[in-house]
PDB file of C-alpha atoms in Angstrom:
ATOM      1  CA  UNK A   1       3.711  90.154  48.166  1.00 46.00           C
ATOM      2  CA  UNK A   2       5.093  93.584  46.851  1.00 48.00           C
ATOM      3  CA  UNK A   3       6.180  92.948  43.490  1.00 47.00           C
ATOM      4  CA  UNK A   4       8.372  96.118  43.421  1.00 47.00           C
ATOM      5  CA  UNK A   5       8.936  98.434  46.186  1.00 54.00           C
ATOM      6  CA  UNK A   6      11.682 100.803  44.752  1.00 55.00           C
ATOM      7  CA  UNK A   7      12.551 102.455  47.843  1.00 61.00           C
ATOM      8  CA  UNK A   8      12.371  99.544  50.270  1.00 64.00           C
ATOM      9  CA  UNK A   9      10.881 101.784  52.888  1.00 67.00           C
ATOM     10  CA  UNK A  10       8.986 100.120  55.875  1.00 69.00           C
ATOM     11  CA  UNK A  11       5.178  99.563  54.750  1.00 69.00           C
ATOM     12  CA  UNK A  12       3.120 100.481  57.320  1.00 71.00           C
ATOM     13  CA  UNK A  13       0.768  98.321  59.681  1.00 74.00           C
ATOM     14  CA  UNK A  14      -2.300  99.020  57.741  1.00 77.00           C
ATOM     15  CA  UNK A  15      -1.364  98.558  54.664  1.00 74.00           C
ATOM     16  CA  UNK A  16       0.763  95.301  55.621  1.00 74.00           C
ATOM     17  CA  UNK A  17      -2.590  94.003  56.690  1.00 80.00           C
ATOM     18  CA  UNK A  18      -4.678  94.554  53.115  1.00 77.00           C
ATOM     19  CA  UNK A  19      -1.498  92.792  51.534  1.00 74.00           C
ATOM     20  CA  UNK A  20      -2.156  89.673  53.445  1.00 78.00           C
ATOM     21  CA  UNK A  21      -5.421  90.400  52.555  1.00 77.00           C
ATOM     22  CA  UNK A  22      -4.781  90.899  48.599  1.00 74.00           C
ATOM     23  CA  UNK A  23      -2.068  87.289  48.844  1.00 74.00           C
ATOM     24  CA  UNK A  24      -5.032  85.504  50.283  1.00 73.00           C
ATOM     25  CA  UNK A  25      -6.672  86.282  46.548  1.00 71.00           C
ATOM     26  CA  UNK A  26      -3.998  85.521  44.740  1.00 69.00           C
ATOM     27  CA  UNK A  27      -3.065  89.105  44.525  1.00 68.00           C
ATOM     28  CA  UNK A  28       0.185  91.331  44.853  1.00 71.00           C
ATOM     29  CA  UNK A  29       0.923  95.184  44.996  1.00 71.00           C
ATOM     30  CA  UNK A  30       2.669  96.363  41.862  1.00 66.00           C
ATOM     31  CA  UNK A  31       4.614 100.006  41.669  1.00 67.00           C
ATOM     32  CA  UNK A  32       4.997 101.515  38.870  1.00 66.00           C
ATOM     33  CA  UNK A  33       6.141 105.436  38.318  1.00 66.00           C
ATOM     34  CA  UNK A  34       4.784 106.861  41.663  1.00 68.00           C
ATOM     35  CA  UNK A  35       1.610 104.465  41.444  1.00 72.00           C
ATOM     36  CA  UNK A  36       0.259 101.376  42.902  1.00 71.00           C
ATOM     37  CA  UNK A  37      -1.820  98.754  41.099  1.00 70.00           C
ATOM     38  CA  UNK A  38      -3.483  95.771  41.875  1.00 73.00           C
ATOM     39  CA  UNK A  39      -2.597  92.384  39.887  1.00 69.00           C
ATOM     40  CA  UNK A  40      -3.244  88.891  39.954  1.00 67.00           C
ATOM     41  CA  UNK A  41       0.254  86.661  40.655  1.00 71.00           C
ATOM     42  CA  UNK A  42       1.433  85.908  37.653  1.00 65.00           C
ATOM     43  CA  UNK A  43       0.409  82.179  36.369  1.00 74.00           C
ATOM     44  CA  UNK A  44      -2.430  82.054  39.316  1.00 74.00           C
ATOM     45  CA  UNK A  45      -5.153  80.848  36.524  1.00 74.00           C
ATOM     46  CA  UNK A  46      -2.884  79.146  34.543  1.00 73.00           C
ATOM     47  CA  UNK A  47      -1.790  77.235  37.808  1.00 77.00           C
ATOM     48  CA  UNK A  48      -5.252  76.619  39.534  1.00 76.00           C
ATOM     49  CA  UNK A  49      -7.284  76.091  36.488  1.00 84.00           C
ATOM     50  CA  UNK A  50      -4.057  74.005  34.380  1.00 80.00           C
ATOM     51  CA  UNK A  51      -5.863  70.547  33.772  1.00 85.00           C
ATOM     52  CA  UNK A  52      -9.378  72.001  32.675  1.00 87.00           C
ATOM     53  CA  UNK A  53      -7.798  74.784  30.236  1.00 88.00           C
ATOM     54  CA  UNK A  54      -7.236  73.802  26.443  1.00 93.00           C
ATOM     55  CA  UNK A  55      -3.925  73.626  25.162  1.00 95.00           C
ATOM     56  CA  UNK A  56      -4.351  76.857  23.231  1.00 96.00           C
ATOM     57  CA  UNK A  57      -5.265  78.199  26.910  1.00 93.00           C
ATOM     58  CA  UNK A  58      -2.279  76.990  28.768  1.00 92.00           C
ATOM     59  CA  UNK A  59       0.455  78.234  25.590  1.00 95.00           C
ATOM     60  CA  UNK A  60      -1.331  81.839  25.873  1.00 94.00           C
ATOM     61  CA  UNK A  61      -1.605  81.743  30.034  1.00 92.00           C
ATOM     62  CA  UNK A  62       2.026  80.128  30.243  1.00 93.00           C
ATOM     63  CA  UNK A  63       3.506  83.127  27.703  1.00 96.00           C
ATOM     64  CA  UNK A  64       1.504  85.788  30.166  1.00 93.00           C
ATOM     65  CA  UNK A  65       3.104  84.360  32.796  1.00 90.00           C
ATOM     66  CA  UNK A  66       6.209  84.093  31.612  1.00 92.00           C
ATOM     67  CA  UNK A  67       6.191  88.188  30.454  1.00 94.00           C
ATOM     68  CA  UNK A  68       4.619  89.378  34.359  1.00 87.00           C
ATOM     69  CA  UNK A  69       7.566  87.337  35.766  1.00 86.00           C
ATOM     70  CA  UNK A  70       9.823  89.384  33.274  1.00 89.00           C
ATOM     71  CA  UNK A  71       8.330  93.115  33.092  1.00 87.00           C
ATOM     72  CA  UNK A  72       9.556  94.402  29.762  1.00 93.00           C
ATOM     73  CA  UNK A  73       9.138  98.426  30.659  1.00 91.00           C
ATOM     74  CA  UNK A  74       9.152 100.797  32.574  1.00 85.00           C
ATOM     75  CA  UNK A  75       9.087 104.499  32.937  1.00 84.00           C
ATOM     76  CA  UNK A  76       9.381 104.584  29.303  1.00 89.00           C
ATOM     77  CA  UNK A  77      12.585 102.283  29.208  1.00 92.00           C
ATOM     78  CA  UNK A  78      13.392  98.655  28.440  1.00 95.00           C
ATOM     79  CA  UNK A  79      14.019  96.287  31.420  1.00 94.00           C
ATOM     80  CA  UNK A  80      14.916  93.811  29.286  1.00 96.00           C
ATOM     81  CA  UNK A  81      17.228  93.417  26.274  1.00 97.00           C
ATOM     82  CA  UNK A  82      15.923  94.152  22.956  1.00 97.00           C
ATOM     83  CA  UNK A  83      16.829  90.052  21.950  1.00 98.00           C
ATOM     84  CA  UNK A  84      14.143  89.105  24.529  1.00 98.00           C
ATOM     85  CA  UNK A  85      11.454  91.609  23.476  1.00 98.00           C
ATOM     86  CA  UNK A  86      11.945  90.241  19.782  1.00 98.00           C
ATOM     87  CA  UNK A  87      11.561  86.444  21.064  1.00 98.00           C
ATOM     88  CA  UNK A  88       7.862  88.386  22.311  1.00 98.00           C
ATOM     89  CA  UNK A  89       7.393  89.244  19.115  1.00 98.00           C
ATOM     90  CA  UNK A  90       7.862  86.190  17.488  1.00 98.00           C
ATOM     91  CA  UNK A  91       5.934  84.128  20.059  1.00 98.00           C
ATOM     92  CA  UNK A  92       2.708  86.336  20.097  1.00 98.00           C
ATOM     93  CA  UNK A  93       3.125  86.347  15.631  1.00 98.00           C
ATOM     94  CA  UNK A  94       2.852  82.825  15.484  1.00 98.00           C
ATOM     95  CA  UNK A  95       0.355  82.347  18.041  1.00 98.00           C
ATOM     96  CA  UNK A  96      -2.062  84.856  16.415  1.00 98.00           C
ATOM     97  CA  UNK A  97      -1.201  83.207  13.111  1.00 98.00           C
ATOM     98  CA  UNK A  98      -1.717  79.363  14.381  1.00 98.00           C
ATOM     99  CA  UNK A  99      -4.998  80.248  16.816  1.00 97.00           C
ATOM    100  CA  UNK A 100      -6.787  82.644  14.116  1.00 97.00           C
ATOM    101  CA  UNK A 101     -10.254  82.293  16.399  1.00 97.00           C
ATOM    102  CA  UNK A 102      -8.613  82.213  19.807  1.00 97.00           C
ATOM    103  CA  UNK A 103     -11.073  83.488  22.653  1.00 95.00           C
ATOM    104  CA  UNK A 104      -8.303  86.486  23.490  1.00 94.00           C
ATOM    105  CA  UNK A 105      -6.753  86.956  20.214  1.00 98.00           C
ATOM    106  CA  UNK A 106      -7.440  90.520  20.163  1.00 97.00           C
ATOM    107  CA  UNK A 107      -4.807  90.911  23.320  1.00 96.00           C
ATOM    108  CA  UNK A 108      -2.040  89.032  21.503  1.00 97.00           C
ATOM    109  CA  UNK A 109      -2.235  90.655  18.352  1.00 98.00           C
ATOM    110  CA  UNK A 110      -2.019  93.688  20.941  1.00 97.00           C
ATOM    111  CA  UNK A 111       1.119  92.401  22.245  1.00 97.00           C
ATOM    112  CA  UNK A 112       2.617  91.373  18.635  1.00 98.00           C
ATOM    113  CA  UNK A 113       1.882  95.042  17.935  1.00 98.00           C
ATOM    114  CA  UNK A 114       3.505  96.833  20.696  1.00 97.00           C
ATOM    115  CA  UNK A 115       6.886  94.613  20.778  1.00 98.00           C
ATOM    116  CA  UNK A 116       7.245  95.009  17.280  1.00 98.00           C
ATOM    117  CA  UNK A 117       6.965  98.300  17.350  1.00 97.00           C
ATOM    118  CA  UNK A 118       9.128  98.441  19.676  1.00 97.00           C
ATOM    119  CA  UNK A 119      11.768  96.566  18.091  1.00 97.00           C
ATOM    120  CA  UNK A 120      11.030  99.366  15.574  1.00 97.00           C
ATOM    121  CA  UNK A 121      11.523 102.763  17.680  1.00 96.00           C
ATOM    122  CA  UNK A 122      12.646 101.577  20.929  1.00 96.00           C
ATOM    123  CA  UNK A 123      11.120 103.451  24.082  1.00 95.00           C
ATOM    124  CA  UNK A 124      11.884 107.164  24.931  1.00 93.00           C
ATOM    125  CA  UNK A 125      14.472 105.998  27.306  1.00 93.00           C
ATOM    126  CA  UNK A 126      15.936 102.870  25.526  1.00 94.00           C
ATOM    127  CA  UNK A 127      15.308 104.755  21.565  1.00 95.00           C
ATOM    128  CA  UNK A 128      16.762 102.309  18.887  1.00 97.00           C
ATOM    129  CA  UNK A 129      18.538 105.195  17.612  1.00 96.00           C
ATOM    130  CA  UNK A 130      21.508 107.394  18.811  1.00 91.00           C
ATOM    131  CA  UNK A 131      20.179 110.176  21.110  1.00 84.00           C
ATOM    132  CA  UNK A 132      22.660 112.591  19.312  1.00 81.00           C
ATOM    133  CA  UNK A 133      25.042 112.674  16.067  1.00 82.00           C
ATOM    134  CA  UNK A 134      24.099 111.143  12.979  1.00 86.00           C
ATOM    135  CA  UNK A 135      21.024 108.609  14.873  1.00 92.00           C
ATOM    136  CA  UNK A 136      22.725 105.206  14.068  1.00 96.00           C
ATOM    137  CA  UNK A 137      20.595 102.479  15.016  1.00 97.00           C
ATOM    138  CA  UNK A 138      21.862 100.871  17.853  1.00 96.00           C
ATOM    139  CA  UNK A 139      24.020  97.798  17.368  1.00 97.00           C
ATOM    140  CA  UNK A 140      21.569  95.062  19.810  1.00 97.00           C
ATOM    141  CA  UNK A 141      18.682  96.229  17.561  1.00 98.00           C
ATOM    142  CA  UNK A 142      20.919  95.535  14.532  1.00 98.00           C
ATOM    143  CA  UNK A 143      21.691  92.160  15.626  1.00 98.00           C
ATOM    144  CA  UNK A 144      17.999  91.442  16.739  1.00 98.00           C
ATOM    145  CA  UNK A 145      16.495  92.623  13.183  1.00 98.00           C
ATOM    146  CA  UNK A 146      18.750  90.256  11.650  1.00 98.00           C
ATOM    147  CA  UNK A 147      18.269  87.034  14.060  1.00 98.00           C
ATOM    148  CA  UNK A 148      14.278  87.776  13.057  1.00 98.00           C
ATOM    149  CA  UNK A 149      15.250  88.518   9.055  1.00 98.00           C
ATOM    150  CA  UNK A 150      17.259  84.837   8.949  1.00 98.00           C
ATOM    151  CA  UNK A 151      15.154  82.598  11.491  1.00 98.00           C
ATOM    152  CA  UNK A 152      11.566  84.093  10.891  1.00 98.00           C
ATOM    153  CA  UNK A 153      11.230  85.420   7.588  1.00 98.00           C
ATOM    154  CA  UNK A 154       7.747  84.226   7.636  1.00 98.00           C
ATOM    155  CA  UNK A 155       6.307  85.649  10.061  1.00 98.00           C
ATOM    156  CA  UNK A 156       4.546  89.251   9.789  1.00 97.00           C
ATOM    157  CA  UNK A 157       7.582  90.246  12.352  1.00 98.00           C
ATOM    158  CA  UNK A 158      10.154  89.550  10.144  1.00 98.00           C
ATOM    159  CA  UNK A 159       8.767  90.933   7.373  1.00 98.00           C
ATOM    160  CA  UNK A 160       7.716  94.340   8.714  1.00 98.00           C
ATOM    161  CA  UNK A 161      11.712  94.186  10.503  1.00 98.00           C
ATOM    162  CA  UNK A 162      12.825  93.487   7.184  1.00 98.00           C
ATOM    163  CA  UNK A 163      11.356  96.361   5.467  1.00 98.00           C
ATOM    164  CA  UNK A 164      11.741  98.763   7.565  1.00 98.00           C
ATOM    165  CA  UNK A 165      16.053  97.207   7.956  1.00 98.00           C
ATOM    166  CA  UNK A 166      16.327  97.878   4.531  1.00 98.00           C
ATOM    167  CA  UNK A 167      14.835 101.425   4.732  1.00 97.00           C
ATOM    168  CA  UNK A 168      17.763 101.961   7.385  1.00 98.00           C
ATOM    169  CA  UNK A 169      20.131 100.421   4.983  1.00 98.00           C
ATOM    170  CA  UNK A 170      19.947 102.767   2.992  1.00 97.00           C
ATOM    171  CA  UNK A 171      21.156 105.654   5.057  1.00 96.00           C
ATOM    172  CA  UNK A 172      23.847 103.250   7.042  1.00 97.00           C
ATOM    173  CA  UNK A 173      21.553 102.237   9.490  1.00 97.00           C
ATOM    174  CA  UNK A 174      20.944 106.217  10.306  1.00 96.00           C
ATOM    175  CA  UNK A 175      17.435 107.175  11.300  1.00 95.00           C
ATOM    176  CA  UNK A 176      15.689 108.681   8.225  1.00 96.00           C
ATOM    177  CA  UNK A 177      12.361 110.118   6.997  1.00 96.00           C
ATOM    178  CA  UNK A 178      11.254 107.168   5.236  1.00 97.00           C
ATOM    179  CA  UNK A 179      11.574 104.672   8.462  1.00 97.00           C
ATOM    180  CA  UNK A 180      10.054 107.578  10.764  1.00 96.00           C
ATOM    181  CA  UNK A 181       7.192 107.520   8.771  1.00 97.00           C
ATOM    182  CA  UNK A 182       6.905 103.460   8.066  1.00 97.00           C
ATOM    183  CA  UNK A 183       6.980 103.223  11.989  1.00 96.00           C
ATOM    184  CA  UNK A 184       4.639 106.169  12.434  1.00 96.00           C
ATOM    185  CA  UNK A 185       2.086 103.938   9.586  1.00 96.00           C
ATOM    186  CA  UNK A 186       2.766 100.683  11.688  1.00 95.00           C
ATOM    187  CA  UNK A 187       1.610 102.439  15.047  1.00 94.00           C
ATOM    188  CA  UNK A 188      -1.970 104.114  13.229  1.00 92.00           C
TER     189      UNK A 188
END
């Protein structure tokens, strides 16, 4: 299966073969700015292996699965609302907060990273800030900082979105020094 084929031109014979080939493994074709990459279908462990994983296993495969279904980026812009990214956020903080000693908890404190910090800055194509003008923070990202600040003021998410709102607050929500360089800390 070609996950994403943004010209829809014909694929040719030869290639159309190695993509039955690659389905037969439980793999599809993925394009991404001019390239093509290899991945597994999204859920295939989580679906073949379901009964003999650990619950802890299943949570992390089924929230994997659930993002590859859903690509969050691309070409340096969102492809999904900012909401959406936070609710990533907030999954991925209290997993790595519940499952401390989880066998992959180095790639979802990864992922609780780069959401929140993109909550944060934005991308280079979807900025949280005002390309122009005085750099107001966008409104979605204003709403989103406060869902996290009243339903999750617990978790490391909403307290880094917190202080870094509150640095914004203090300008109007305008893009200043002091949040450039909290985000440019967070992302050392």
């Amino acid at each position: 299966m070609i996950n994403y084929n943004p010209d829809g031109k014909p694929i040719a014979k030869g290639m159309r073969e190695d993509l039955e080939r690659y389905e037969g493994c439980g793999m599809q074709m993925f394009f991404a700015e001019g390239s093509a990459y290899l991945m597994l279908e999204p859920g295939l462990v989580l679906d073949k292996l379901n009964t003999m994983l650990s619950s802890d296993m299943r949570k992390y495969l089924g929230q994997l699965k659930k993002e590859d279904e859903n690509i969050w980026a691309e070409d340096a812009g969102l492809m999904i609302p900012i909401q959406k990214v936070a609710e990533r956020a907030v999954f991925w903080d209290k997993f790595a907060r519940d499952v401390p000693n989880f066998v992959f908890i180095e790639n979802a404190k990864a992922n609780l990273k780069t959401y929140t910090g993109t909550l944060m800055g934005g991308l280079d194509n979807t900025p949280a800030f005002e390309f122009s003008g005085k750099r107001k923070l966008d409104p979605a990202y204003k709403k989103t900082y406060e869902w996290i600040m009243k339903d999750h003021p617990e978790l490391q998410t909403g307290k880094i979105i917190k202080e870094y709102y509150m640095m914004l607050k203090e300008t109007g929500f305008a893009s200043n020094d002091k949040a450039r360089k909290y985000l440019e800390r967070f992302w050392q």
